[in-house]
mmCIF file of C-alpha atoms in Angstrom:
data_model
loop_
_atom_site.group_PDB
_atom_site.id
_atom_site.type_symbol
_atom_site.label_atom_id
_atom_site.label_comp_id
_atom_site.label_asym_id
_atom_site.label_seq_id
_atom_site.Cartn_x
_atom_site.Cartn_y
_atom_site.Cartn_z
ATOM 1 C CA MET A 675 109.692 92.838 104.025
ATOM 2 C CA ILE A 676 111.273 94.535 100.884
ATOM 3 C CA TYR A 677 109.024 95.000 97.612
ATOM 4 C CA ILE A 678 111.191 94.498 94.397
ATOM 5 C CA HIS A 679 109.300 94.815 91.167
ATOM 6 C CA PHE A 680 111.325 93.607 88.033
ATOM 7 C CA ILE A 681 110.399 94.105 84.701
ATOM 8 C CA ILE A 682 112.367 92.024 81.914
ATOM 9 C CA ASN A 683 112.333 93.029 78.335
ATOM 10 C CA PRO A 684 112.532 89.278 77.075
ATOM 11 C CA ILE A 685 114.047 90.465 73.336
ATOM 12 C CA SER A 686 116.584 92.363 74.730
ATOM 13 C CA GLY A 687 120.161 91.876 72.963
ATOM 14 C CA SER A 688 120.110 88.901 70.767
ATOM 15 C CA GLY A 689 116.785 87.582 72.605
ATOM 16 C CA LYS A 690 118.324 84.823 73.807
ATOM 17 C CA HIS A 691 119.383 85.515 77.559
ATOM 18 C CA ASN A 692 117.675 83.546 79.658
ATOM 19 C CA LEU A 693 117.054 85.576 82.925
ATOM 20 C CA SER A 694 113.594 84.136 83.910
ATOM 21 C CA ALA A 695 111.027 84.687 86.742
ATOM 22 C CA SER A 696 111.644 81.651 88.312
ATOM 23 C CA TYR A 697 115.241 82.317 88.906
ATOM 24 C CA ILE A 698 114.802 85.831 90.256
ATOM 25 C CA LEU A 699 112.213 84.401 92.820
ATOM 26 C CA SER A 700 115.288 81.187 93.627
ATOM 27 C CA GLN A 701 117.688 84.419 94.657
ATOM 28 C CA PHE A 702 115.411 86.281 97.255
ATOM 29 C CA PRO A 703 113.743 84.403 100.425
ATOM 30 C CA LYS A 704 110.347 84.152 100.717
ATOM 31 C CA GLU A 705 110.372 85.365 104.468
ATOM 32 C CA LYS A 706 112.859 88.929 103.500
ATOM 33 C CA TYR A 707 111.592 89.969 100.022
ATOM 34 C CA LYS A 708 108.420 90.090 98.137
ATOM 35 C CA ILE A 709 109.115 90.119 94.474
ATOM 36 C CA GLU A 710 106.838 90.781 91.296
ATOM 37 C CA VAL A 711 108.046 90.188 87.869
ATOM 38 C CA ASP A 712 106.415 91.724 84.593
ATOM 39 C CA TYR A 713 107.370 91.045 80.734
ATOM 40 C CA THR A 714 107.573 93.728 78.263
ATOM 41 C CA ASN A 715 105.650 92.546 74.707
ATOM 42 C CA GLN A 716 106.464 95.432 73.129
ATOM 43 C CA LYS A 717 108.237 98.941 72.504
ATOM 44 C CA LYS A 718 106.956 101.372 75.527
ATOM 45 C CA HIS A 719 105.352 98.630 77.087
ATOM 46 C CA ALA A 720 107.850 99.278 80.068
ATOM 47 C CA ILE A 721 106.222 102.257 80.582
ATOM 48 C CA GLU A 722 103.097 101.188 80.915
ATOM 49 C CA LEU A 723 104.161 98.624 83.265
ATOM 50 C CA THR A 724 106.299 101.043 85.304
ATOM 51 C CA LYS A 725 103.388 103.367 86.147
ATOM 52 C CA ALA A 726 101.423 100.175 87.242
ATOM 53 C CA ALA A 727 104.308 98.980 89.455
ATOM 54 C CA ILE A 728 104.759 102.234 91.249
ATOM 55 C CA ALA A 729 101.273 102.484 91.822
ATOM 56 C CA GLN A 730 101.883 99.495 94.347
ATOM 57 C CA ASN A 731 104.521 101.569 96.157
ATOM 58 C CA PRO A 732 107.524 98.890 95.677
ATOM 59 C CA ASP A 733 111.563 99.737 97.076
ATOM 60 C CA TYR A 734 113.051 98.765 94.190
ATOM 61 C CA ILE A 735 112.086 98.599 90.472
ATOM 62 C CA ILE A 736 114.719 96.688 88.592
ATOM 63 C CA ALA A 737 114.816 97.327 84.960
ATOM 64 C CA CYS A 738 116.177 93.908 82.903
ATOM 65 C CA GLY A 739 117.184 94.763 79.835
ATOM 66 C CA GLY A 740 119.282 97.317 77.167
ATOM 67 C CA ASP A 741 119.539 101.412 77.453
ATOM 68 C CA GLY A 742 116.361 101.489 75.851
ATOM 69 C CA THR A 743 114.807 99.359 78.555
ATOM 70 C CA ILE A 744 116.359 100.975 80.768
ATOM 71 C CA ASN A 745 115.072 104.497 79.446
ATOM 72 C CA GLU A 746 111.759 103.496 79.555
ATOM 73 C CA VAL A 747 111.389 102.193 83.220
ATOM 74 C CA ALA A 748 113.978 105.204 85.200
ATOM 75 C CA SER A 749 111.777 108.000 82.908
ATOM 76 C CA SER A 750 108.798 107.258 84.965
ATOM 77 C CA LEU A 751 110.855 106.884 88.089
ATOM 78 C CA ILE A 752 111.802 110.577 88.194
ATOM 79 C CA GLY A 753 109.996 112.474 90.562
ATOM 80 C CA THR A 754 109.561 109.133 93.143
ATOM 81 C CA SER A 755 110.938 107.823 95.654
ATOM 82 C CA ILE A 756 111.517 104.411 94.347
ATOM 83 C CA LYS A 757 115.241 103.453 93.411
ATOM 84 C CA LEU A 758 115.990 101.817 90.434
ATOM 85 C CA GLY A 759 118.199 98.510 90.141
ATOM 86 C CA ILE A 760 119.571 97.329 85.979
ATOM 87 C CA VAL A 761 119.835 93.769 85.422
ATOM 88 C CA PRO A 762 121.689 94.564 82.054
ATOM 89 C CA VAL A 763 120.802 91.975 79.085
ATOM 90 C CA GLY A 764 121.168 94.100 76.055
ATOM 91 C CA SER A 765 123.490 94.391 73.453
ATOM 92 C CA GLY A 766 125.283 97.995 74.029
ATOM 93 C CA ASN A 767 124.622 98.498 77.897
ATOM 94 C CA GLY A 768 126.421 101.779 78.113
ATOM 95 C CA LEU A 769 124.767 103.172 81.629
ATOM 96 C CA ALA A 770 125.176 99.574 83.337
ATOM 97 C CA SER A 771 128.977 99.903 82.252
ATOM 98 C CA ASN A 772 129.211 103.238 83.360
ATOM 99 C CA LEU A 773 127.482 102.181 86.620
ATOM 100 C CA ASN A 774 130.044 98.999 86.833
ATOM 101 C CA ILE A 775 126.874 96.822 87.125
ATOM 102 C CA PRO A 776 128.258 93.244 85.418
ATOM 103 C CA ARG A 777 126.436 91.319 82.938
ATOM 104 C CA ASP A 778 126.677 87.894 85.100
ATOM 105 C CA PHE A 779 123.035 87.509 86.650
ATOM 106 C CA ASP A 780 123.915 86.321 89.910
ATOM 107 C CA LYS A 781 126.678 89.463 90.571
ATOM 108 C CA ALA A 782 123.602 92.214 89.319
ATOM 109 C CA ILE A 783 121.468 90.434 91.765
ATOM 110 C CA ALA A 784 123.574 90.774 94.528
ATOM 111 C CA ILE A 785 124.066 94.566 93.761
ATOM 112 C CA ILE A 786 120.382 94.715 94.226
ATOM 113 C CA LYS A 787 120.152 92.820 97.659
ATOM 114 C CA LYS A 788 122.785 95.064 99.446
ATOM 115 C CA GLY A 789 120.330 97.798 98.678
ATOM 116 C CA TYR A 790 123.293 100.314 98.096
ATOM 117 C CA ALA A 791 122.044 103.493 96.269
ATOM 118 C CA THR A 792 123.038 106.587 94.985
ATOM 119 C CA ALA A 793 121.596 109.679 92.778
ATOM 120 C CA MET A 794 122.583 110.377 89.504
ATOM 121 C CA ASP A 795 122.239 113.123 86.800
ATOM 122 C CA VAL A 796 119.612 112.941 84.116
ATOM 123 C CA GLY A 797 119.368 114.563 81.039
ATOM 124 C CA ARG A 798 116.246 116.098 79.303
ATOM 125 C CA VAL A 799 115.097 116.727 75.593
ATOM 126 C CA ASN A 800 112.063 119.114 75.521
ATOM 127 C CA ASP A 801 109.658 116.281 77.093
ATOM 128 C CA LYS A 802 111.859 112.923 77.244
ATOM 129 C CA TYR A 803 114.572 112.091 79.338
ATOM 130 C CA PHE A 804 117.853 110.414 78.693
ATOM 131 C CA PHE A 805 120.549 108.625 80.966
ATOM 132 C CA SER A 806 123.285 107.578 78.761
ATOM 133 C CA ASN A 807 123.094 110.104 75.626
ATOM 134 C CA MET A 808 121.381 111.534 73.046
ATOM 135 C CA GLY A 809 122.423 113.153 69.627
ATOM 136 C CA ILE A 810 120.823 114.629 66.319
ATOM 137 C CA GLY A 811 123.833 113.869 63.773
ATOM 138 C CA ILE A 812 124.967 110.261 62.233
ATOM 139 C CA ASP A 813 124.327 108.790 65.190
ATOM 140 C CA ALA A 814 120.450 108.915 64.472
ATOM 141 C CA LEU A 815 120.526 107.754 61.387
ATOM 142 C CA ILE A 816 123.275 104.613 62.596
ATOM 143 C CA ILE A 817 120.745 104.044 65.277
ATOM 144 C CA LYS A 818 117.813 104.241 62.586
ATOM 145 C CA LYS A 819 119.672 101.407 60.324
ATOM 146 C CA TYR A 820 121.056 99.371 63.481
ATOM 147 C CA GLU A 821 117.141 98.957 64.416
ATOM 148 C CA ARG A 822 115.747 98.247 60.959
ATOM 149 C CA ALA A 823 118.961 95.629 60.802
ATOM 150 C CA GLY A 824 116.946 93.229 63.464
ATOM 151 C CA LYS A 825 120.404 92.011 64.634
ATOM 152 C CA ARG A 826 121.225 93.716 68.049
ATOM 153 C CA THR A 827 124.949 92.680 67.301
ATOM 154 C CA LEU A 828 128.441 94.939 67.249
ATOM 155 C CA PRO A 829 128.798 93.826 63.437
ATOM 156 C CA ALA A 830 125.215 94.612 63.180
ATOM 157 C CA TYR A 831 126.138 98.601 64.128
ATOM 158 C CA ILE A 832 129.335 98.736 62.453
ATOM 159 C CA LYS A 833 127.672 98.179 58.959
ATOM 160 C CA ALA A 834 124.982 100.630 59.866
ATOM 161 C CA ALA A 835 127.670 102.954 60.798
ATOM 162 C CA MET A 836 129.508 102.331 57.370
ATOM 163 C CA SER A 837 126.253 102.595 55.443
ATOM 164 C CA SER A 838 125.514 105.971 57.346
ATOM 165 C CA SER A 839 129.168 107.541 56.467
ATOM 166 C CA LEU A 840 128.054 107.391 53.120
ATOM 167 C CA GLU A 841 124.344 108.376 52.983
ATOM 168 C CA PHE A 842 123.831 111.385 55.766
ATOM 169 C CA LYS A 843 123.783 114.333 55.089
ATOM 170 C CA THR A 844 124.849 117.302 57.269
ATOM 171 C CA GLN A 845 122.122 120.000 58.059
ATOM 172 C CA LYS A 846 122.374 123.834 59.023
ATOM 173 C CA THR A 847 122.507 123.723 62.751
ATOM 174 C CA ILE A 848 122.239 126.368 65.404
ATOM 175 C CA VAL A 849 123.600 125.814 69.098
ATOM 176 C CA HIS A 850 122.954 128.006 71.795
ATOM 177 C CA PHE A 851 125.027 127.573 75.114
ATOM 178 C CA ASP A 852 126.980 129.485 77.774
ATOM 179 C CA ASN A 853 126.505 132.535 75.830
ATOM 180 C CA GLN A 854 127.787 131.495 72.547
ATOM 181 C CA THR A 855 126.058 130.455 69.671
ATOM 182 C CA LEU A 856 127.250 127.990 67.040
ATOM 183 C CA GLU A 857 126.261 128.001 63.805
ATOM 184 C CA ILE A 858 127.473 124.765 62.016
ATOM 185 C CA ASN A 859 126.762 122.030 59.690
ATOM 186 C CA PRO A 860 127.416 118.895 61.737
ATOM 187 C CA LEU A 861 128.187 115.290 60.836
ATOM 188 C CA MET A 862 128.057 114.484 64.626
ATOM 189 C CA LEU A 863 126.084 116.855 67.377
ATOM 190 C CA PHE A 864 126.571 114.280 70.591
ATOM 191 C CA ILE A 865 125.380 114.801 73.800
ATOM 192 C CA SER A 866 126.309 112.426 76.782
ATOM 193 C CA ASN A 867 125.289 112.145 80.592
ATOM 194 C CA SER A 868 127.845 108.792 81.031
ATOM 195 C CA ASN A 869 131.291 107.927 79.776
ATOM 196 C CA GLU A 870 130.016 104.613 77.732
ATOM 197 C CA MET A 871 127.511 104.623 74.490
ATOM 198 C CA GLY A 872 127.534 100.845 74.705
ATOM 199 C CA TYR A 873 130.045 98.234 73.377
ATOM 200 C CA ASN A 874 132.807 99.657 75.391
ATOM 201 C CA MET A 875 132.726 102.411 72.728
ATOM 202 C CA SER A 876 132.966 106.282 74.113
ATOM 203 C CA LEU A 877 132.960 109.700 72.651
ATOM 204 C CA THR A 878 132.923 111.064 76.112
ATOM 205 C CA PRO A 879 135.271 108.343 78.353
ATOM 206 C CA LYS A 880 135.600 111.363 81.029
ATOM 207 C CA ALA A 881 131.721 112.250 81.540
ATOM 208 C CA SER A 882 130.578 111.754 84.800
ATOM 209 C CA LEU A 883 126.812 110.719 85.834
ATOM 210 C CA GLN A 884 127.142 113.023 89.171
ATOM 211 C CA ASP A 885 128.846 116.460 87.984
ATOM 212 C CA GLY A 886 125.751 118.208 87.350
ATOM 213 C CA LEU A 887 126.968 119.062 83.738
ATOM 214 C CA LEU A 888 126.636 116.917 80.311
ATOM 215 C CA ASP A 889 129.491 116.726 77.618
ATOM 216 C CA MET A 890 128.479 118.049 73.913
ATOM 217 C CA ILE A 891 130.824 116.847 70.948
ATOM 218 C CA VAL A 892 130.604 118.579 67.612
ATOM 219 C CA ILE A 893 132.141 117.092 64.783
ATOM 220 C CA PRO A 894 132.026 118.814 61.441
ATOM 221 C CA LYS A 895 131.452 117.683 57.956
ATOM 222 C CA LEU A 896 134.463 115.243 57.382
ATOM 223 C CA SER A 897 136.145 113.715 53.708
ATOM 224 C CA PHE A 898 135.803 110.238 53.756
ATOM 225 C CA LEU A 899 139.278 109.485 54.979
ATOM 226 C CA GLU A 900 138.118 111.751 58.145
ATOM 227 C CA LYS A 901 135.335 109.407 58.870
ATOM 228 C CA ILE A 902 137.582 106.098 58.721
ATOM 229 C CA MET A 903 139.813 108.134 61.361
ATOM 230 C CA LEU A 904 136.845 108.994 63.513
ATOM 231 C CA GLY A 905 135.901 105.530 63.472
ATOM 232 C CA PHE A 906 139.207 104.037 64.323
ATOM 233 C CA ASN A 907 139.151 106.678 66.760
ATOM 234 C CA VAL A 908 135.671 105.535 68.692
ATOM 235 C CA LEU A 909 136.704 102.061 68.604
ATOM 236 C CA ARG A 910 139.365 102.653 70.121
ATOM 237 C CA ASN A 911 138.502 104.982 72.926
ATOM 238 C CA SER A 912 140.682 107.702 71.794
ATOM 239 C CA ILE A 913 138.511 110.672 70.913
ATOM 240 C CA GLU A 914 140.824 113.340 72.258
ATOM 241 C CA LYS A 915 143.092 112.570 69.441
ATOM 242 C CA PHE A 916 140.830 113.217 66.867
ATOM 243 C CA LYS A 917 141.238 117.014 66.188
ATOM 244 C CA LYS A 918 138.112 118.105 64.818
ATOM 245 C CA ALA A 919 135.716 117.257 67.523
ATOM 246 C CA GLN A 920 135.138 119.797 69.969
ATOM 247 C CA HIS A 921 134.416 119.061 73.134
ATOM 248 C CA PHE A 922 132.324 121.177 75.450
ATOM 249 C CA LEU A 923 130.975 121.083 79.355
ATOM 250 C CA VAL A 924 127.122 122.475 79.920
ATOM 251 C CA LYS A 925 124.274 122.957 81.847
ATOM 252 C CA GLU A 926 121.937 123.853 78.962
ATOM 253 C CA ILE A 927 121.450 123.818 75.036
ATOM 254 C CA GLN A 928 119.590 125.449 72.529
ATOM 255 C CA ILE A 929 119.600 123.481 68.991
ATOM 256 C CA GLU A 930 117.542 124.796 65.966
ATOM 257 C CA MET A 931 117.422 123.486 62.540
ATOM 258 C CA PRO A 932 115.990 125.487 60.481
ATOM 259 C CA SER A 933 115.373 123.558 57.739
ATOM 260 C CA LYS A 934 113.759 121.020 59.332
ATOM 261 C CA ILE A 935 110.229 120.102 60.091
ATOM 262 C CA PHE A 936 110.931 117.321 62.172
ATOM 263 C CA ILE A 937 114.157 116.335 63.890
ATOM 264 C CA ASP A 938 115.766 112.636 63.940
ATOM 265 C CA SER A 939 117.154 111.791 66.924
ATOM 266 C CA GLN A 940 118.778 109.048 68.947
ATOM 267 C CA ILE A 941 118.039 108.710 72.831
ATOM 268 C CA ASP A 942 119.509 106.385 74.621
ATOM 269 C CA GLY A 943 120.259 104.038 71.781
ATOM 270 C CA GLU A 944 116.752 104.312 70.360
ATOM 271 C CA GLN A 945 115.480 106.115 67.187
ATOM 272 C CA HIS A 946 113.250 108.906 67.793
ATOM 273 C CA ASN A 947 111.433 111.004 65.267
ATOM 274 C CA LEU A 948 111.291 114.615 67.170
ATOM 275 C CA LYS A 949 107.864 116.447 65.934
ATOM 276 C CA THR A 950 110.279 119.879 66.408
ATOM 277 C CA ASN A 951 112.626 121.530 65.025
ATOM 278 C CA LYS A 952 113.781 123.514 68.283
ATOM 279 C CA LEU A 953 115.397 121.360 71.231
ATOM 280 C CA ASN A 954 115.954 122.356 74.489
ATOM 281 C CA ILE A 955 118.323 120.202 76.432
ATOM 282 C CA LYS A 956 119.307 120.220 80.103
ATOM 283 C CA ILE A 957 120.710 118.494 82.845
ATOM 284 C CA LEU A 958 118.621 117.601 85.833
ATOM 285 C CA PRO A 959 121.137 117.258 88.811
ATOM 286 C CA GLY A 960 120.893 114.229 90.965
ATOM 287 C CA VAL A 961 117.299 113.301 90.468
ATOM 288 C CA LEU A 962 117.474 109.420 89.702
ATOM 289 C CA SER A 963 118.334 106.886 92.880
ATOM 290 C CA VAL A 964 119.772 103.671 91.670
ATOM 291 C CA LEU A 965 121.275 100.574 92.661
ATOM 292 C CA VAL A 966 124.772 100.437 92.685
ATOM 293 C CA ASP A 967 127.837 98.114 94.123
ATOM 294 C CA LEU A 968 129.796 99.979 97.331
#
């Protein structure tokens, strides 16, 4: 008997997905599977539900939501032998896309049934984990505005990005990595584990979930025209053509923003106000087992 525990965020994406407990139960024969289904009702509730599920010792815990829901579930699974499964019903779904997990429910369920898992790397910033990406530049402000918009759509994201490009002010930032020190005022300091941010957009198209490295993108303060060119290259996944974007492969990074008390960040597409002005970011190779297609 295979025990699978599903955690569904009913308002992921537009909140109009129809993934239900009755559908899930209909996909798994009772003689072979034990199925439990929980629904989240607020931010961070998936953490609580995952911890309660872990105590029941399931074989798999399935995160049904977007990158934020996946982050809450997966963060609790690190250090356990329980496999993570994903049914993407969010708006961006960058991690699911990187893992080639389709939005089609039947196809995503078929991957879970096969039970094939692979080990993937995980990023950590201070005491928080990230599976797709994190950033402390303009992307953090974009996510803050995007969340306030109340609509998880690509047009809402683009509107938030345009508004942020006019409002964002760069701050002195000191970055240490690989015996190098950068003193910069970045428009963007973006650190990625995966090859997609969501909505089929990427700043790190060659990033790998299994190379033991993080991809760091540093973009300096830009003119208005340069910001337009940056946005164009992001939408076309051609960031390598934007000459002012520096790309580094790193295992560990220390960041300090001396003029700040707290640091605004985005972690897997969710806004966080980190109660410090110093960050230690590192890669944890192969610490999460995730169900993927063969």
